[in-house]
Short mmCIF file of C-alpha atoms in Angstrom, two decimals:
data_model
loop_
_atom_site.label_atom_id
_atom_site.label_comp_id
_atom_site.label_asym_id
_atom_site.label_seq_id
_atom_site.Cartn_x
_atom_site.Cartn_y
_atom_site.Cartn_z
CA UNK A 1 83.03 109.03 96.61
CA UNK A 2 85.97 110.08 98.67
CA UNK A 3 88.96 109.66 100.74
CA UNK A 4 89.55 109.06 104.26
CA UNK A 5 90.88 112.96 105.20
CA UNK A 6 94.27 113.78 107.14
CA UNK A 7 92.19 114.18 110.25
CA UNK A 8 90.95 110.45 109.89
CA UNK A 9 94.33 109.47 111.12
CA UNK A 10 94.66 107.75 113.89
CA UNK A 11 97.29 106.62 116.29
CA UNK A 12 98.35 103.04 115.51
CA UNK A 13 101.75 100.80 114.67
CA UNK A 14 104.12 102.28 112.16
CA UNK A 15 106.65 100.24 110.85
CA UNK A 16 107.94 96.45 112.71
CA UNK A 17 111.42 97.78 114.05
CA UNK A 18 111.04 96.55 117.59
CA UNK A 19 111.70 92.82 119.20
CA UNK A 20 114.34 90.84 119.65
CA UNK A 21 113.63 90.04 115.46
CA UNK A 22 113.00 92.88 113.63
CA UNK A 23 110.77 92.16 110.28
CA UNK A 24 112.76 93.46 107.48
CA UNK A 25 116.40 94.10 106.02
CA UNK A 26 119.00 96.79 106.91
CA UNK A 27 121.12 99.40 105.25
CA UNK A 28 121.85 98.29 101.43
CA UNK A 29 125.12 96.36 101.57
CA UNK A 30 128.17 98.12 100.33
CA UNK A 31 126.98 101.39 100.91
CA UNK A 32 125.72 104.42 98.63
CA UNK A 33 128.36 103.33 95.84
CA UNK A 34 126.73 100.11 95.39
CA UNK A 35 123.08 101.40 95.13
CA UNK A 36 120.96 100.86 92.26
CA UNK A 37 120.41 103.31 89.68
CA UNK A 38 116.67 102.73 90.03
CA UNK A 39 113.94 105.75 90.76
CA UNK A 40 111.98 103.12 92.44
CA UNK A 41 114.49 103.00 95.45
CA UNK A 42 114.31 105.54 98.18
CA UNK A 43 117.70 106.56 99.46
CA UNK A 44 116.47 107.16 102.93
CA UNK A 45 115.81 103.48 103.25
CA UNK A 46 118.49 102.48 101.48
CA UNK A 47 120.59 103.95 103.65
CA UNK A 48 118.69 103.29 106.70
CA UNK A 49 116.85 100.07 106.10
CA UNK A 50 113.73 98.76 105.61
CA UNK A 51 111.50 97.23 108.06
CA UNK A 52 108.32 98.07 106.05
CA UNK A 53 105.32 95.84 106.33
CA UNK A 54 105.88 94.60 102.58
CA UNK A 55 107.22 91.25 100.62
CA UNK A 56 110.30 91.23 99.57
CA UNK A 57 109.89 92.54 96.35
CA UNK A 58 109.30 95.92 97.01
CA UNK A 59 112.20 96.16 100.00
CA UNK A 60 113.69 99.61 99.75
CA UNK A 61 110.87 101.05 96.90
CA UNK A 62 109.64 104.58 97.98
CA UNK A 63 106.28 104.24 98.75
CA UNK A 64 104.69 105.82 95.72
CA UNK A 65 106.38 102.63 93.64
CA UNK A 66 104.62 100.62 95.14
CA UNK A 67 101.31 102.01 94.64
CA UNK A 68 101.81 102.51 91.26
CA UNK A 69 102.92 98.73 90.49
CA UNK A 70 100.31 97.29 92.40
CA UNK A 71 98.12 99.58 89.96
CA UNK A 72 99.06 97.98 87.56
CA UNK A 73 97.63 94.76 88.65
CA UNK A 74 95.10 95.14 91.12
CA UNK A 75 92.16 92.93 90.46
CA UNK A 76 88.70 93.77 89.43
CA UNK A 77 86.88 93.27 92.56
CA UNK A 78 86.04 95.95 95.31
CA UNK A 79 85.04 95.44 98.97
CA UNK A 80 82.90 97.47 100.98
CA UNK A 81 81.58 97.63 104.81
CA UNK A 82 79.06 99.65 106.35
CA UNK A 83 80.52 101.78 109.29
CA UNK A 84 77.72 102.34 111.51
CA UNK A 85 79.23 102.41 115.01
CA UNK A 86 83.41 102.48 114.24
CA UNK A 87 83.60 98.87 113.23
CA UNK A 88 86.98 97.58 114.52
CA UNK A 89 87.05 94.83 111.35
CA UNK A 90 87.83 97.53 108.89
CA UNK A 91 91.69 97.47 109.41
CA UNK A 92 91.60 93.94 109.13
CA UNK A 93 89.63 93.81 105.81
CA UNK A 94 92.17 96.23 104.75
CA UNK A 95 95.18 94.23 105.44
CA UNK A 96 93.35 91.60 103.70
CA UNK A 97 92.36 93.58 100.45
CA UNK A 98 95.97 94.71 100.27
CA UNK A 99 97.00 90.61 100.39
CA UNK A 100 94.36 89.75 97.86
CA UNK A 101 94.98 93.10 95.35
CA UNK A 102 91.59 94.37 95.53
CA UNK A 103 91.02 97.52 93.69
CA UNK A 104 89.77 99.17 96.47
CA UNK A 105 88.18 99.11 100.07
CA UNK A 106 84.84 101.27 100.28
CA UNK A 107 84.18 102.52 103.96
CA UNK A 108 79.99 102.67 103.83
CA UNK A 109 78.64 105.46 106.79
CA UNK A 110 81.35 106.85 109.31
CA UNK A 111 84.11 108.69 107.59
CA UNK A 112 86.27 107.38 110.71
CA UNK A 113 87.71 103.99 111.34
CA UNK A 114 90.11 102.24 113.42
CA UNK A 115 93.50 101.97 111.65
CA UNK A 116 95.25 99.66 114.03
CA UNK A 117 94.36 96.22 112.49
CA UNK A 118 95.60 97.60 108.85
CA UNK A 119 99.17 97.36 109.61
CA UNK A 120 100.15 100.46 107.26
CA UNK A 121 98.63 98.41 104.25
CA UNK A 122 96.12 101.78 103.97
CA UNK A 123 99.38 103.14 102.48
CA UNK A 124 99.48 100.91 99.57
CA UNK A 125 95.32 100.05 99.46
CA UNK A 126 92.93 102.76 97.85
CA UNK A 127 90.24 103.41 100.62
CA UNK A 128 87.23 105.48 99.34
CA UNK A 129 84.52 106.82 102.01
CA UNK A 130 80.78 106.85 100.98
CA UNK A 131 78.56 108.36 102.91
CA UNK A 132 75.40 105.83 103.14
CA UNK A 133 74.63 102.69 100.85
CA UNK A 134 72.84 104.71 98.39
CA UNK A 135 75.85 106.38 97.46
CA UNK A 136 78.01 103.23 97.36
CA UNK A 137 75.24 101.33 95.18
CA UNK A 138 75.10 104.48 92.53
CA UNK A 139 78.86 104.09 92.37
CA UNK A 140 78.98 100.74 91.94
CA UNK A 141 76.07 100.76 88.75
CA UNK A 142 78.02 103.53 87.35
CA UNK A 143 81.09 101.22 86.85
CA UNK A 144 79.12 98.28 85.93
CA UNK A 145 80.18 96.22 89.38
CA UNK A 146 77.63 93.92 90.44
CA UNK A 147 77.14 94.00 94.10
CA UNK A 148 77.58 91.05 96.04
CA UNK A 149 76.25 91.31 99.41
CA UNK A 150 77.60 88.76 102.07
CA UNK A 151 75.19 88.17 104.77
CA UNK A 152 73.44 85.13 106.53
CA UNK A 153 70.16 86.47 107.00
CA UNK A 154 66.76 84.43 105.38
CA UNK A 155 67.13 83.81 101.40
CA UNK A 156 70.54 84.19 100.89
CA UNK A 157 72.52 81.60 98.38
CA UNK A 158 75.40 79.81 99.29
CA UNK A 159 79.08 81.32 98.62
CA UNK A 160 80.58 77.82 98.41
CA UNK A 161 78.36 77.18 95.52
CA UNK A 162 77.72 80.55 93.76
CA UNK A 163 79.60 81.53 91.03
CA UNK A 164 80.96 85.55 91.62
CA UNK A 165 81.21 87.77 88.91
CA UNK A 166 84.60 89.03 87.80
CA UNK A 167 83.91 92.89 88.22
CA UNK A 168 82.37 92.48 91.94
CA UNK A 169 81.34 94.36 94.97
CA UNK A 170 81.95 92.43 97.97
CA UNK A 171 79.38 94.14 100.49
CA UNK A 172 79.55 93.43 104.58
CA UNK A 173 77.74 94.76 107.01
CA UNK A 174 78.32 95.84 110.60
CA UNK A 175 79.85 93.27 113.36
CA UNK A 176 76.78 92.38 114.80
CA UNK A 177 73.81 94.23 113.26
CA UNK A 178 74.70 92.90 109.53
CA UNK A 179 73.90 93.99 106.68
CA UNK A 180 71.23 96.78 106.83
CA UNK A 181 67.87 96.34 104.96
CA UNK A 182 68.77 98.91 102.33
CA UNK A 183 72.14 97.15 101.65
CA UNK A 184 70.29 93.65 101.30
CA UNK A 185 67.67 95.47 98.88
CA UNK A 186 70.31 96.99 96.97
CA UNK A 187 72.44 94.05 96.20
CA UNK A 188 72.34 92.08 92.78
CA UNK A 189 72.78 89.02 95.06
CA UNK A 190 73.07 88.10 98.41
CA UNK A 191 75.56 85.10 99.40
CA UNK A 192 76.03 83.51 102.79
CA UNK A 193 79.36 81.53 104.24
CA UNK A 194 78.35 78.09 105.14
CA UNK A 195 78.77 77.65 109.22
CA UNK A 196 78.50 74.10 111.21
CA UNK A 197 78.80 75.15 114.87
CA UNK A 198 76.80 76.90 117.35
CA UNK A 199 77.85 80.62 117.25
CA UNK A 200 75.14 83.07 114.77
CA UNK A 201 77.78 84.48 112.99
CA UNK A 202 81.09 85.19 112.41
CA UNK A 203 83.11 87.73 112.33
CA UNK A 204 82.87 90.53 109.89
CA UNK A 205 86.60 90.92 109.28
CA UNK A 206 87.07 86.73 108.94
CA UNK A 207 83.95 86.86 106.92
CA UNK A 208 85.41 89.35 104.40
CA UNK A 209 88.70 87.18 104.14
CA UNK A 210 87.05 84.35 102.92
CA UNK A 211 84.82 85.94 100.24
CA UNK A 212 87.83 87.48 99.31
CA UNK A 213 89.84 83.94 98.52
CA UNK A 214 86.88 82.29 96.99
CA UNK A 215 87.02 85.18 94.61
CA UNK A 216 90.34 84.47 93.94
CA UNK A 217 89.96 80.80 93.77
CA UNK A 218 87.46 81.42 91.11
CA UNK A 219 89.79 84.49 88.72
CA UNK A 220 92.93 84.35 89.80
CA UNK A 221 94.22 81.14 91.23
CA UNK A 222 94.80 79.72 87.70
#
């Protein structure tokens, strides 16, 4: 397992400072005599503002704070998507992981992937890389995490009805393609998300948000 590498980086949004609205507070009020006598604060942006994409919570923390406190209560579920072709869904899944606490997105194939749709959350979300399904499944038996492949493709089990295990890989596949045969083989289970209209599928990044909140409907919304 590894991380996405310096040169991964790609050009994308930074921070929400422009618009007529700007997303975020400025400069601590009072000025640097009424800061807080807190490590967690950076003085740069307490000086400056903060127009982070975070809640409120964490307005002003340097960004190494953060991390560490949402260690401390990340859940015990992982998600993971195959990158065969630069799948654009993986900054969105991101985002999303980063919403629900996930312990980690796993990027399955291409080392590369398309930042954009994260909205900086890959600064507070542990990405790992693997570099083909085998990898990710001999991970995921090594730390006892049951894989959970999502895919609507013959045989698969309903995810409105299953019951997901606590310590969980949620596995996607590729927009389009799906899950890839060795994926489906290598899954404890394979779940699909109930769909009532005409279209074959839906998209991987919605798809990934959903399996994602009936995870926490089922550990954490209590």
């Amino acid at each position: 397992m590894s991380d996405p590498g310096p040169e991964d980086d790609q050009p994308g949004p930074t921070e929400w400072t422009t618009g007529p609205d700007p997303v975020g507070v400025g400069p601590w009020p009072g000025g640097p005599a009424a800061w807080p006598d807190d490590p967690r604060y950076d003085p740069e942006l307490l000086a400056a503002g903060d127009r982070r994409n975070v809640v409120d919570r964490y307005r002003y923390w340097r960004r190494e704070a953060v991390v560490a406190d949402l260690d401390r209560r990340r859940h015990p579920f992982h998600v993971a998507i195959e990158n065969l072709h630069h799948d654009a869904n993986i900054g969105t899944i991101v985002r999303t992981a980063n919403a629900f606490a996930a312990a980690a997105v796993h990027v399955v194939g291409r080392r590369r992937w398309n930042r954009r749709g994260a909205m900086v959350t890959d600064r507070y979300q542990h990405v790992h890389h693997h570099a083909d399904v085998a990898a990710l499944l001999a991970w995921a038996h090594a730390e006892d995490l049951a894989v959970v492949a999502v895919d609507n493709g013959p045989g698969a089990a309903a995810l409105e009805t299953a019951e997901l295990p606590r310590r969980c890989v949620l596995l996607f596949g590729q927009e389009g393609v799906g899950l890839t045969p060795a994926a489906v083989a290598g899954a404890d289970t394979v779940l699909a998300i109930a769909q009532y209209g005409s279209t074959r599928s839906i998209n991987a990044g919605v798809a990934a948000g959903i399996a994602m909140h009936a995870w926490i409907r089922a550990h954490a919304a209590r």
